[in-house]
CSV table of C-alpha atoms and ligand atoms in Angstrom, one decimal:
chain,number,residue,atom,x,y,z
A,1,MET,CA,-4.7,16.5,7.5
A,2,ARG,CA,-4.4,13.1,6.7
A,3,LYS,CA,-1.0,12.3,4.7
A,4,LYS,CA,-1.3,11.7,1.1
A,5,ILE,CA,0.5,9.5,-0.2
A,6,VAL,CA,1.2,7.6,-4.1
A,7,ALA,CA,2.9,4.2,-3.3
A,8,GLY,CA,4.1,2.3,-6.6
A,9,ASN,CA,4.2,-1.5,-6.6
A,10,TRP,CA,6.9,-2.9,-8.9
A,11,LYS,CA,5.6,-6.7,-8.1
A,12,MET,CA,8.0,-9.0,-9.6
A,13,ASN,CA,9.1,-6.6,-12.3
A,14,MET,CA,12.7,-4.8,-13.0
A,15,ASP,CA,16.1,-6.2,-13.2
A,16,TYR,CA,18.6,-4.2,-11.1
A,17,GLU,CA,19.8,-1.8,-13.8
A,18,GLN,CA,16.1,-1.4,-14.9
A,19,GLY,CA,14.9,-0.6,-11.6
A,20,LEU,CA,17.7,1.7,-10.6
A,21,SER,CA,17.2,3.5,-14.1
A,22,LEU,CA,13.4,3.8,-13.4
A,23,PHE,CA,13.8,4.9,-10.0
A,24,SER,CA,16.4,7.5,-10.8
A,25,GLU,CA,13.6,9.0,-13.1
A,26,VAL,CA,11.1,9.0,-10.3
A,27,VAL,CA,13.4,10.9,-7.8
A,28,ASN,CA,14.1,13.8,-10.8
A,29,MET,CA,10.7,14.0,-11.7
A,30,ALA,CA,9.1,14.0,-8.1
A,31,HIS,CA,11.8,16.5,-7.1
A,32,ASP,CA,11.0,18.8,-10.0
A,33,GLU,CA,7.2,18.1,-10.2
A,34,VAL,CA,6.2,17.3,-7.4
A,35,THR,CA,4.7,20.4,-5.6
A,36,GLY,CA,2.5,19.5,-3.0
A,37,LYS,CA,2.9,17.6,0.6
A,38,GLN,CA,2.0,14.0,-1.1
A,39,HIS,CA,5.0,11.4,-0.5
A,40,ILE,CA,5.7,8.9,-3.0
A,41,VAL,CA,6.6,5.2,-1.8
A,42,VAL,CA,8.1,2.8,-4.1
A,43,CYS,CA,7.8,-0.6,-3.2
A,44,SER,CA,10.5,-2.6,-5.3
A,45,PRO,CA,11.9,-6.3,-5.3
A,46,PHE,CA,14.4,-6.7,-2.3
A,47,ILE,CA,17.2,-6.8,-4.6
A,48,HIS,CA,16.9,-3.0,-5.4
A,49,LEU,CA,15.9,-1.9,-1.7
A,50,HIS,CA,19.1,-0.9,-0.6
A,51,SER,CA,20.3,1.0,-4.0
A,52,LEU,CA,17.2,3.0,-4.1
A,53,VAL,CA,17.5,4.3,-0.5
A,54,GLN,CA,21.1,5.6,-1.7
A,55,LEU,CA,19.3,6.9,-4.6
A,56,ALA,CA,16.4,8.6,-2.6
A,57,LYS,CA,18.8,10.2,0.2
A,58,GLY,CA,18.2,13.8,0.4
A,59,ASN,CA,15.0,13.6,-1.2
A,60,ILE,CA,12.3,14.2,1.5
A,61,LYS,CA,9.4,13.4,-1.1
A,62,VAL,CA,10.2,9.6,-1.8
A,63,SER,CA,10.8,6.9,0.2
A,64,VAL,CA,11.3,2.9,-0.3
A,65,GLY,CA,9.5,-0.1,0.7
A,66,ALA,CA,9.6,-4.0,0.4
A,67,GLN,CA,6.6,-6.2,-1.0
A,68,ASN,CA,6.7,-8.6,1.6
A,69,ALA,CA,8.2,-9.7,4.9
A,70,HIS,CA,8.4,-12.6,6.9
A,71,GLN,CA,6.5,-13.3,10.2
A,72,ALA,CA,9.1,-14.7,12.2
A,73,GLU,CA,12.3,-12.3,13.6
A,74,SER,CA,15.0,-14.8,11.9
A,75,GLY,CA,16.1,-18.3,11.6
A,76,ALA,CA,15.7,-21.5,9.6
A,77,TYR,CA,13.5,-20.0,6.6
A,78,THR,CA,15.5,-20.3,3.5
A,79,GLY,CA,14.5,-17.8,0.6
A,80,GLU,CA,12.8,-15.5,3.0
A,81,THR,CA,13.7,-12.3,4.1
A,82,SER,CA,13.0,-10.7,7.5
A,83,ALA,CA,11.3,-7.2,8.7
A,84,LYS,CA,14.7,-6.6,10.2
A,85,MET,CA,16.8,-7.0,7.2
A,86,ILE,CA,14.5,-5.1,5.3
A,87,HIS,CA,14.6,-2.1,7.5
A,88,SER,CA,18.7,-2.1,7.6
A,89,THR,CA,18.6,-1.4,4.1
A,90,GLY,CA,16.8,2.0,5.1
A,91,ALA,CA,13.4,1.0,3.4
A,92,GLU,CA,10.6,2.4,5.7
A,93,TYR,CA,7.6,0.5,4.2
A,94,VAL,CA,6.3,-2.8,3.3
A,95,ILE,CA,2.9,-4.1,1.7
A,96,LEU,CA,1.4,-6.8,3.3
A,97,GLY,CA,-1.5,-8.6,2.7
A,98,HIS,CA,-1.8,-8.0,-1.3
A,99,SER,CA,-4.0,-10.3,-2.5
A,100,GLU,CA,-1.6,-11.8,-5.2
A,101,ARG,CA,0.0,-12.7,-1.5
A,102,ARG,CA,-3.3,-14.0,-0.3
A,103,GLN,CA,-4.4,-15.9,-3.4
A,104,TYR,CA,-0.8,-17.4,-4.7
A,105,PHE,CA,1.4,-17.8,-1.2
A,106,GLY,CA,-2.4,-18.7,0.7
A,107,GLU,CA,-1.4,-15.9,3.0
A,108,THR,CA,-4.4,-15.8,5.8
A,109,ASN,CA,-5.6,-13.3,7.7
A,110,GLU,CA,-4.0,-14.5,10.8
A,111,LEU,CA,-0.4,-14.8,9.1
A,112,LEU,CA,-0.6,-11.1,8.4
A,113,ALA,CA,-1.5,-10.2,11.6
A,114,LYS,CA,1.9,-11.5,12.8
A,115,LYS,CA,3.5,-10.4,10.1
A,116,THR,CA,2.4,-7.0,10.8
A,117,ASP,CA,3.5,-7.2,14.3
A,118,THR,CA,6.8,-8.0,13.0
A,119,ALA,CA,7.1,-5.4,10.7
A,120,LEU,CA,6.1,-3.0,13.4
A,121,ALA,CA,8.3,-4.4,15.6
A,122,ASN,CA,11.4,-3.7,13.7
A,123,GLY,CA,10.2,-0.5,12.8
A,124,LEU,CA,8.9,-0.8,8.9
A,125,LYS,CA,5.5,0.8,8.2
A,126,PRO,CA,2.9,-1.4,6.5
A,127,ILE,CA,1.1,-0.9,3.7
A,128,PHE,CA,-1.9,-3.4,4.6
A,129,CYS,CA,-4.4,-4.4,1.7
A,130,ILE,CA,-7.7,-5.3,2.1
A,131,GLY,CA,-10.4,-5.9,-0.7
A,132,GLU,CA,-13.0,-8.3,-2.1
A,133,THR,CA,-13.0,-10.6,-5.1
A,134,LEU,CA,-15.9,-10.2,-7.8
A,135,GLN,CA,-17.6,-13.1,-6.2
A,136,GLU,CA,-17.4,-11.3,-3.0
A,137,ARG,CA,-19.0,-8.3,-4.4
A,138,GLU,CA,-21.8,-10.0,-6.3
A,139,THR,CA,-23.0,-11.7,-3.6
A,140,ASN,CA,-23.0,-9.2,-1.5
A,141,VAL,CA,-20.6,-9.9,1.4
A,142,HIS,CA,-17.9,-7.4,0.2
A,143,PHE,CA,-18.4,-5.6,3.4
A,144,ASP,CA,-18.6,-8.1,5.2
A,145,VAL,CA,-15.0,-9.7,3.7
A,146,ILE,CA,-13.2,-6.1,4.4
A,147,LYS,CA,-14.6,-5.7,7.9
A,148,THR,CA,-13.1,-8.9,9.0
A,149,GLN,CA,-9.9,-8.4,7.3
A,150,LEU,CA,-9.4,-5.7,9.4
A,151,GLU,CA,-10.6,-7.5,12.2
A,152,GLU,CA,-8.6,-10.2,11.9
A,153,GLY,CA,-5.7,-8.3,10.4
A,154,VAL,CA,-4.8,-5.6,11.9
A,155,PHE,CA,-7.4,-4.5,15.0
A,156,HIS,CA,-5.3,-6.6,17.4
A,157,LEU,CA,-2.7,-3.7,17.5
A,158,SER,CA,-2.4,-1.0,20.1
A,159,GLU,CA,-3.4,2.7,19.2
A,160,GLU,CA,0.0,3.5,18.8
A,161,GLN,CA,0.8,0.6,16.2
A,162,PHE,CA,-2.4,1.1,14.5
A,163,GLY,CA,-1.5,4.9,14.0
A,164,GLN,CA,1.9,3.8,11.9
A,165,VAL,CA,-0.3,1.9,9.8
A,166,VAL,CA,-1.7,2.7,6.4
A,167,LEU,CA,-4.3,0.8,4.4
A,168,ALA,CA,-4.8,0.2,0.9
A,169,TYR,CA,-8.2,-0.8,-0.1
A,170,GLU,CA,-7.7,-2.9,-3.2
A,171,PRO,CA,-10.8,-4.4,-4.9
A,172,VAL,CA,-9.5,-7.9,-6.4
A,173,TRP,CA,-11.4,-7.2,-9.7
A,174,ALA,CA,-9.9,-4.4,-10.2
A,175,ILE,CA,-6.1,-4.9,-10.0
A,176,GLY,CA,-4.4,-5.2,-13.4
A,177,THR,CA,-7.3,-5.4,-15.0
A,178,GLY,CA,-8.0,-2.1,-16.3
A,179,VAL,CA,-11.5,-2.3,-14.6
A,180,THR,CA,-11.6,0.6,-12.0
A,181,ALA,CA,-13.9,0.6,-8.9
A,182,THR,CA,-16.0,4.0,-9.5
A,183,SER,CA,-14.4,6.8,-7.2
A,184,ALA,CA,-18.3,6.6,-6.1
A,185,GLN,CA,-17.7,2.8,-5.2
A,186,ALA,CA,-14.3,3.4,-4.0
A,187,GLN,CA,-15.4,6.1,-1.6
A,188,GLU,CA,-18.2,4.2,0.0
A,189,ILE,CA,-16.0,1.4,0.9
A,190,HIS,CA,-13.2,4.0,2.3
A,191,VAL,CA,-15.9,5.5,4.3
A,192,PHE,CA,-17.1,1.9,6.0
A,193,ILE,CA,-13.4,1.5,6.8
A,194,ARG,CA,-12.8,4.8,8.5
A,195,LYS,CA,-16.3,4.1,10.4
A,196,GLU,CA,-15.2,0.8,11.3
A,197,ILE,CA,-11.8,2.1,12.4
A,198,ALA,CA,-13.4,4.9,14.4
A,199,LYS,CA,-15.9,2.3,16.3
A,200,LYS,CA,-12.4,0.4,17.0
A,201,TYR,CA,-10.0,2.9,17.7
A,202,GLY,CA,-11.8,6.4,18.1
A,203,GLN,CA,-13.0,9.1,15.6
A,204,GLU,CA,-9.7,10.7,16.0
A,205,LEU,CA,-7.2,7.9,14.7
A,206,ALA,CA,-9.9,7.1,12.1
A,207,ASP,CA,-9.7,10.7,11.0
A,208,SER,CA,-5.9,10.7,10.5
A,209,THR,CA,-5.2,6.9,9.0
A,210,THR,CA,-4.4,7.3,5.2
A,211,ILE,CA,-6.4,5.0,3.2
A,212,LEU,CA,-5.0,4.1,-0.4
A,213,TYR,CA,-7.1,3.1,-3.3
A,214,GLY,CA,-5.6,0.2,-5.2
A,215,GLY,CA,-6.8,-1.3,-8.8
A,216,SER,CA,-6.2,0.0,-12.4
A,217,CYS,CA,-5.5,3.4,-11.0
A,218,ASN,CA,-4.0,5.5,-14.3
A,219,ALA,CA,-3.0,9.4,-14.3
A,220,LYS,CA,-6.5,9.5,-16.1
A,221,ASN,CA,-9.0,8.3,-13.1
A,222,ALA,CA,-6.5,9.0,-10.5
A,223,GLY,CA,-8.0,12.8,-10.4
A,224,ASP,CA,-11.8,11.5,-9.7
A,225,LEU,CA,-10.4,8.6,-7.4
A,226,PHE,CA,-8.5,10.8,-5.1
A,227,GLY,CA,-10.5,14.2,-5.5
A,228,GLN,CA,-13.3,12.0,-2.9
A,229,PRO,CA,-12.9,13.0,0.5
A,230,ASP,CA,-11.8,9.7,2.3
A,231,ILE,CA,-9.5,8.4,-0.4
A,232,ASP,CA,-6.2,9.7,0.7
A,233,GLY,CA,-4.0,8.7,-2.8
A,234,GLY,CA,-3.3,5.1,-4.6
A,235,LEU,CA,-1.1,1.9,-4.5
A,236,ILE,CA,-0.1,1.8,-8.2
A,237,GLY,CA,0.9,-1.6,-9.8
A,238,GLY,CA,1.5,-1.4,-13.8
A,239,ALA,CA,1.4,2.2,-13.7
A,240,SER,CA,4.3,2.6,-11.6
A,241,LEU,CA,6.6,0.8,-13.8
A,242,LYS,CA,6.6,4.0,-15.9
A,243,SER,CA,8.0,7.1,-14.3
A,244,ARG,CA,6.2,9.5,-16.4
A,245,ASP,CA,2.6,7.5,-15.8
A,246,PHE,CA,3.5,7.5,-12.1
A,247,ILE,CA,4.4,10.7,-11.6
A,248,ASP,CA,1.6,12.4,-13.4
A,249,ILE,CA,-0.5,10.2,-10.7
A,250,ALA,CA,1.3,11.7,-8.0
A,251,LYS,CA,1.1,15.2,-9.3
A,252,THR,CA,-2.9,14.7,-8.6
A,253,PHE,CA,-2.5,16.3,-5.5
A,254,ASN,CA,-0.2,19.2,-6.3
B,301,PEP,C1,-1.6,-3.4,-7.2
B,301,PEP,O1,-0.6,-4.5,-7.7
B,301,PEP,O2,-1.4,-3.3,-5.9
B,301,PEP,C2,-2.4,-3.0,-8.2
B,301,PEP,C3,-3.3,-1.9,-7.9
B,301,PEP,O3,-2.2,-3.0,-9.7
B,301,PEP,P1,-2.7,-2.6,-10.9
B,301,PEP,O4,-2.7,-0.6,-10.5
B,301,PEP,O5,-1.8,-2.7,-12.1
B,301,PEP,O6,-4.0,-2.6,-11.0
């Protein structure tokens, strides 16, 4: 059985107190209401990480992650945060390759490959995001785009390293837009991704890789999406900012 994960991406939201309060609600609700084997990951801004890890202690259903990490181990990179620093807070995951980082910060597949290496070398599990823009889908190059993102971003990893990676298929046109991919569209891409993994690493590793869907996922559409055989959970943006909505999405797997 593949690991089922519902991961929240708070993006640049929540001041320190708001973040602690939201996370406390998530932890309590997860404790009381999440009855399946699904795992919850909350990816917060850096300022919250250490405190959230403390709040999650003793709750095996909830982990904490960051939303970015620098590719270098350490050094003169003013304003940046290293994977080692993130790991030292007790956080376990890091989102890499989110389309907002690709779009607004010019992160390329080549750079993301380096970030992935550094994250893994420092004990973090990458949640590696891939996905096409609307224009790429409309011009029918979406499969090529996703294949290239995989090949250049993560397919240089060893089998052992790749086994630590969670993938997230996030069509850019569905992120924060209220437009969700249909479950059939998402399933089609997840099957494609799994086939590419199988070609590179073999069927066994492909079958055990967790592939999340992200893009305007909410409590109403999560059942349909997560009901698809190759969709192993979600990366949730907007709906992760409300504990009730986020937990209701996670409860889809109960
Ligand atoms: C995201 O930012 O990863 C995301 C999926 O956002 P939203 O759920 O708001 O579309």
